[in-house]
Amino acid sequence: MTPDNTAVRVALWRAIHVLDDAPPHVFDDRVGLRLAAPEDGWRERPDMEPRNTAPMRAGIVSRARFLEDLLAEQAERGVDQYVVLGAGLDTFAQRRPDLAARFTVFEVDQPGPQAWKRQRLSELGFDLPPWLRLVPVDFEVDAWWQRLIEAGFDPTRPALVASAGVSMYLTREANIATLRQLSALAPGSTLATTFLLPLELVDPDEQRMRRFAEEGARRSGTPFLSFFRPDEMVRLAKDAGFAAARHISAAELTARYFADRTDGLRPAESEQIIVATT
């Protein structure tokens, strides 16, 4: 049992934001670093170099902050189910029990990495509260929707579903099928999902960074498969059956979370967000 390489990288980037970037921090997550427990010298890895990876790191922390802000809004609306697809080393339940306890939180992930995470949480002294459900799903053979319901998810009540850093690893057909499935959520539900822009839609400097990231993904055996334009992603969500969908650009995240920074930290353009509602 080992964690997914991508999930570990995300956890370490979140930690570097707190360790190396100047305050105020967009997102404070050091629990992920404790979970990952990387080998000595991890900060010397090429993919951890603070300056070169800054835009990707900023993208990771801004999407995490956006999702938790959205969670707080949904809690005020009375939504009390939260589903994390491809949860990886998500630490919401451990960092924010004050907010998380207002939901039943369903973390959906592959069985092996999730079993590893369960063991690490236990080793670190984090109990699994009754409102946290770890839902192991082998996406190649399992019907993840059925596994979710078996874990206690109520499809007749509104929910917030988050899918961050997942769509690029799925085929176009699998992304469309997922949108169709989630459009059947109860009225008042929300999906927040990230997607990658086609390479030609980002500036030349970022294109070099993207090629580095894509090559790393290929070497890890998890190549990027799907890229979407924002208008295309909005249209696909509506065609799948969502009542409405809006695009959250990297520029909007910059305005929300980075406008007053003097160190030049800004999220990469490559990853964008769609928020779709039933």
Coordinates of C-alpha atoms in Angstrom, one line a residue:
M1 CA 0.0 0.0 0.0
T2 CA 1.4 3.3 -1.1
P3 CA -0.1 6.8 -1.6
D4 CA -0.5 8.1 -5.1
N5 CA 2.5 10.2 -6.3
T6 CA 0.3 13.1 -7.4
A7 CA -1.5 13.2 -4.0
V8 CA 1.9 13.3 -2.2
R9 CA 3.1 16.1 -4.5
V10 CA -0.1 18.2 -3.8
A11 CA 0.4 17.7 0.0
L12 CA 4.0 18.8 -0.1
W13 CA 3.2 21.8 -2.2
R14 CA 0.6 22.9 0.3
A15 CA 3.3 22.5 3.0
I16 CA 5.9 24.5 1.1
H17 CA 3.4 27.3 0.7
V18 CA 3.3 27.7 4.5
L19 CA 7.1 26.9 5.0
D20 CA 8.5 29.1 2.2
D21 CA 5.9 31.6 0.9
A22 CA 5.4 34.9 2.9
P23 CA 2.3 35.4 4.9
P24 CA -0.6 35.9 4.7
H25 CA -1.0 32.3 3.5
V26 CA -3.8 31.5 1.2
F27 CA -4.2 28.0 2.7
D28 CA -2.6 26.5 5.8
D29 CA -2.1 22.8 5.5
R30 CA 0.7 21.1 7.4
V31 CA -1.3 18.0 8.2
G32 CA -0.7 16.7 4.7
L33 CA 3.1 16.9 5.2
R34 CA 2.7 14.8 8.4
L35 CA 0.6 12.2 6.5
A36 CA 3.0 12.0 3.6
A37 CA 6.1 11.7 5.9
P38 CA 8.5 12.2 2.9
E39 CA 12.0 10.9 2.8
D40 CA 14.9 13.1 4.0
G41 CA 15.9 15.7 1.4
W42 CA 12.4 15.9 -0.1
R43 CA 12.8 19.7 -0.5
E44 CA 15.7 19.2 -2.9
R45 CA 13.5 17.3 -5.3
P46 CA 13.2 19.1 -8.7
D47 CA 9.4 19.2 -8.4
M48 CA 9.7 21.0 -5.0
E49 CA 12.0 23.8 -6.1
P50 CA 10.1 26.8 -4.6
R51 CA 10.6 29.4 -7.4
N52 CA 10.1 27.2 -10.5
T53 CA 7.0 25.5 -9.1
A54 CA 5.5 28.6 -7.6
P55 CA 2.6 29.0 -10.1
M56 CA 1.6 25.3 -9.8
R57 CA 1.8 25.5 -6.0
A58 CA -0.3 28.7 -6.0
G59 CA -2.9 26.9 -8.1
I60 CA -3.1 24.0 -5.7
V61 CA -3.6 26.3 -2.6
S62 CA -6.0 28.6 -4.3
R63 CA -8.3 25.8 -5.5
A64 CA -8.2 24.3 -2.0
R65 CA -9.1 27.6 -0.5
F66 CA -11.9 28.1 -3.0
L67 CA -13.4 24.8 -2.2
E68 CA -13.3 25.4 1.6
D69 CA -14.9 28.9 1.1
L70 CA -17.6 27.2 -1.0
L71 CA -18.1 24.6 1.7
A72 CA -18.7 27.3 4.3
E73 CA -21.3 28.9 2.0
Q74 CA -23.0 25.6 1.4
A75 CA -23.2 24.9 5.2
E76 CA -25.0 28.2 5.7
R77 CA -27.5 27.1 3.0
G78 CA -28.2 23.9 5.0
V79 CA -26.3 21.5 2.7
D80 CA -24.9 18.7 4.9
Q81 CA -23.3 16.2 2.5
Y82 CA -19.9 16.6 1.0
V83 CA -18.3 14.2 -1.4
V84 CA -14.6 14.4 -2.3
L85 CA -13.9 12.4 -5.5
G86 CA -10.3 11.3 -5.7
A87 CA -9.6 12.5 -2.2
G88 CA -5.9 11.6 -2.1
L89 CA -4.3 13.2 1.0
D90 CA -7.2 15.7 1.6
T91 CA -7.0 16.9 5.2
F92 CA -10.2 18.9 5.5
A93 CA -11.6 16.6 8.2
Q94 CA -8.5 16.8 10.3
R95 CA -7.8 20.6 9.9
R96 CA -11.3 22.0 10.0
P97 CA -13.4 19.7 12.3
D98 CA -15.5 22.8 13.2
L99 CA -16.7 23.1 9.6
A100 CA -16.4 19.4 8.6
A101 CA -18.7 18.3 11.5
R102 CA -21.6 20.2 9.9
F103 CA -21.4 17.6 7.0
T104 CA -21.3 13.9 6.4
V105 CA -18.0 13.8 4.5
F106 CA -17.4 11.1 2.0
E107 CA -13.9 10.6 0.7
V108 CA -13.9 8.5 -2.4
D109 CA -10.5 7.0 -3.6
Q110 CA -8.8 3.9 -4.8
P111 CA -8.7 1.1 -2.2
G112 CA -4.9 0.8 -1.8
P113 CA -4.0 4.5 -1.3
Q114 CA -7.1 4.9 0.9
A115 CA -6.1 2.0 3.1
W116 CA -2.6 3.6 3.4
K117 CA -4.2 6.9 4.4
R118 CA -6.4 5.2 7.0
Q119 CA -3.4 3.6 8.6
R120 CA -1.4 6.9 8.6
L121 CA -4.3 8.8 10.2
S122 CA -4.4 6.2 13.0
E123 CA -0.6 6.3 13.5
L124 CA -0.8 10.1 13.8
G125 CA -3.6 9.9 16.4
F126 CA -6.5 11.1 14.2
D127 CA -9.7 9.3 15.0
L128 CA -12.3 8.7 12.2
P129 CA -15.3 10.6 13.5
P130 CA -18.7 9.2 12.7
W131 CA -19.3 12.0 10.1
L132 CA -16.3 11.0 8.1
R133 CA -16.8 8.0 5.7
L134 CA -13.8 6.6 3.7
V135 CA -15.3 5.0 0.5
P136 CA -12.8 2.7 -1.3
V137 CA -13.7 2.4 -5.0
D138 CA -11.8 0.6 -7.7
F139 CA -12.9 2.8 -10.6
E140 CA -12.0 0.1 -13.1
V141 CA -14.6 -2.4 -11.8
D142 CA -16.8 -0.7 -9.1
A143 CA -19.8 1.5 -9.6
W144 CA -18.7 4.4 -7.5
W145 CA -22.2 5.9 -7.2
Q146 CA -23.4 2.6 -5.7
R147 CA -20.5 2.4 -3.3
L148 CA -21.3 6.0 -2.2
I149 CA -24.9 5.1 -1.4
E150 CA -23.8 2.0 0.5
A151 CA -21.6 4.3 2.6
G152 CA -24.6 6.3 3.7
F153 CA -24.9 9.0 1.0
D154 CA -28.5 10.1 0.5
P155 CA -29.1 10.9 -3.2
T156 CA -32.5 12.6 -2.3
R157 CA -30.8 15.4 -0.3
P158 CA -28.5 18.2 -1.6
A159 CA -24.8 17.7 -1.6
L160 CA -21.6 19.5 -2.6
V161 CA -19.3 17.3 -4.7
A162 CA -15.7 18.3 -5.3
S163 CA -13.4 16.8 -7.9
A164 CA -10.1 18.6 -7.9
G165 CA -7.2 17.4 -10.1
V166 CA -9.0 14.4 -11.5
S167 CA -10.5 15.3 -14.9
M168 CA -7.2 15.4 -16.7
Y169 CA -6.6 11.7 -15.9
L170 CA -9.9 10.6 -17.3
T171 CA -10.9 10.2 -21.0
R172 CA -13.3 12.7 -22.5
E173 CA -16.0 10.0 -22.5
A174 CA -15.4 9.3 -18.8
N175 CA -15.6 13.0 -17.9
I176 CA -18.9 13.3 -19.7
A177 CA -20.3 10.2 -18.1
T178 CA -19.3 11.6 -14.6
L179 CA -21.1 14.9 -15.4
R180 CA -24.2 13.0 -16.4
Q181 CA -24.2 11.0 -13.2
L182 CA -23.7 14.0 -11.0
S183 CA -26.3 16.0 -12.8
A184 CA -28.8 13.6 -11.2
L185 CA -27.9 14.9 -7.7
A186 CA -30.8 16.3 -5.7
P187 CA -32.0 19.8 -6.5
G188 CA -29.8 22.4 -4.7
S189 CA -26.6 20.4 -5.2
T190 CA -23.3 21.7 -6.4
L191 CA -20.4 20.2 -8.3
A192 CA -17.0 22.0 -8.2
T193 CA -14.5 20.4 -10.6
T194 CA -11.2 21.5 -12.0
F195 CA -10.0 21.0 -15.6
L196 CA -6.9 21.7 -17.6
L197 CA -6.8 24.1 -20.5
P198 CA -5.4 22.9 -23.8
L199 CA -1.6 23.8 -24.0
E200 CA -2.0 26.4 -26.7
L201 CA -4.3 28.5 -24.4
V202 CA -1.6 29.2 -21.8
D203 CA 1.4 31.5 -22.2
P204 CA 4.8 30.3 -23.4
D205 CA 6.5 30.3 -20.0
E206 CA 3.7 28.2 -18.6
Q207 CA 3.8 25.9 -21.6
R208 CA 7.3 24.9 -20.6
M209 CA 6.1 24.2 -17.0
R210 CA 3.1 22.2 -18.3
R211 CA 5.4 20.0 -20.6
F212 CA 7.5 19.2 -17.5
A213 CA 4.3 18.3 -15.5
E214 CA 2.9 16.2 -18.4
E215 CA 6.2 14.3 -18.8
G216 CA 6.3 13.6 -15.1
A217 CA 2.7 12.3 -15.2
R218 CA 3.6 10.0 -18.1
R219 CA 6.6 8.6 -16.3
S220 CA 4.4 7.9 -13.3
G221 CA 2.0 5.9 -15.4
T222 CA -0.8 8.5 -15.0
P223 CA -0.8 10.5 -18.2
F224 CA -3.0 13.6 -18.8
L225 CA -5.8 12.5 -21.1
S226 CA -8.3 15.4 -21.3
F227 CA -8.2 19.1 -21.8
F228 CA -11.1 21.5 -22.2
R229 CA -11.8 25.1 -23.1
P230 CA -13.8 27.0 -20.4
D231 CA -16.8 27.5 -22.7
E232 CA -16.7 23.9 -23.7
M233 CA -16.7 22.7 -20.1
V234 CA -19.7 25.0 -19.3
R235 CA -21.5 23.6 -22.3
L236 CA -20.7 20.0 -21.4
A237 CA -22.0 20.5 -17.9
K238 CA -25.3 22.0 -19.1
D239 CA -25.7 19.4 -21.8
A240 CA -25.2 16.7 -19.1
G241 CA -28.2 18.1 -17.3
F242 CA -27.0 20.7 -14.8
A243 CA -29.3 23.7 -14.5
A244 CA -26.4 26.2 -14.5
A245 CA -22.6 26.2 -14.7
R246 CA -20.1 29.0 -14.3
H247 CA -16.4 29.2 -15.0
I248 CA -13.9 30.3 -12.3
S249 CA -10.8 31.5 -14.0
A250 CA -7.2 31.6 -12.7
A251 CA -7.6 35.4 -13.0
E252 CA -10.6 35.3 -10.6
L253 CA -8.7 33.2 -8.1
T254 CA -5.8 35.7 -8.3
A255 CA -8.1 38.6 -7.6
R256 CA -9.7 36.8 -4.7
Y257 CA -6.6 35.4 -3.0
F258 CA -3.4 37.0 -4.3
A259 CA -4.2 40.6 -5.1
D260 CA -2.4 42.2 -2.1
R261 CA 0.7 40.0 -2.4
T262 CA 4.0 41.7 -3.1
D263 CA 6.0 38.5 -3.9
G264 CA 4.5 37.8 -7.3
L265 CA 2.9 34.5 -6.2
R266 CA 0.1 33.8 -8.7
P267 CA -1.7 30.6 -9.8
A268 CA -0.9 29.0 -13.1
E269 CA -3.5 29.5 -15.9
S270 CA -3.5 25.8 -16.8
E271 CA -6.0 24.6 -14.2
Q272 CA -9.5 26.3 -14.1
I273 CA -12.7 25.5 -12.2
I274 CA -16.3 24.9 -13.1
V275 CA -19.1 25.2 -10.6
A276 CA -22.3 23.5 -11.8
T277 CA -25.6 23.4 -9.9
T278 CA -28.7 21.2 -10.2

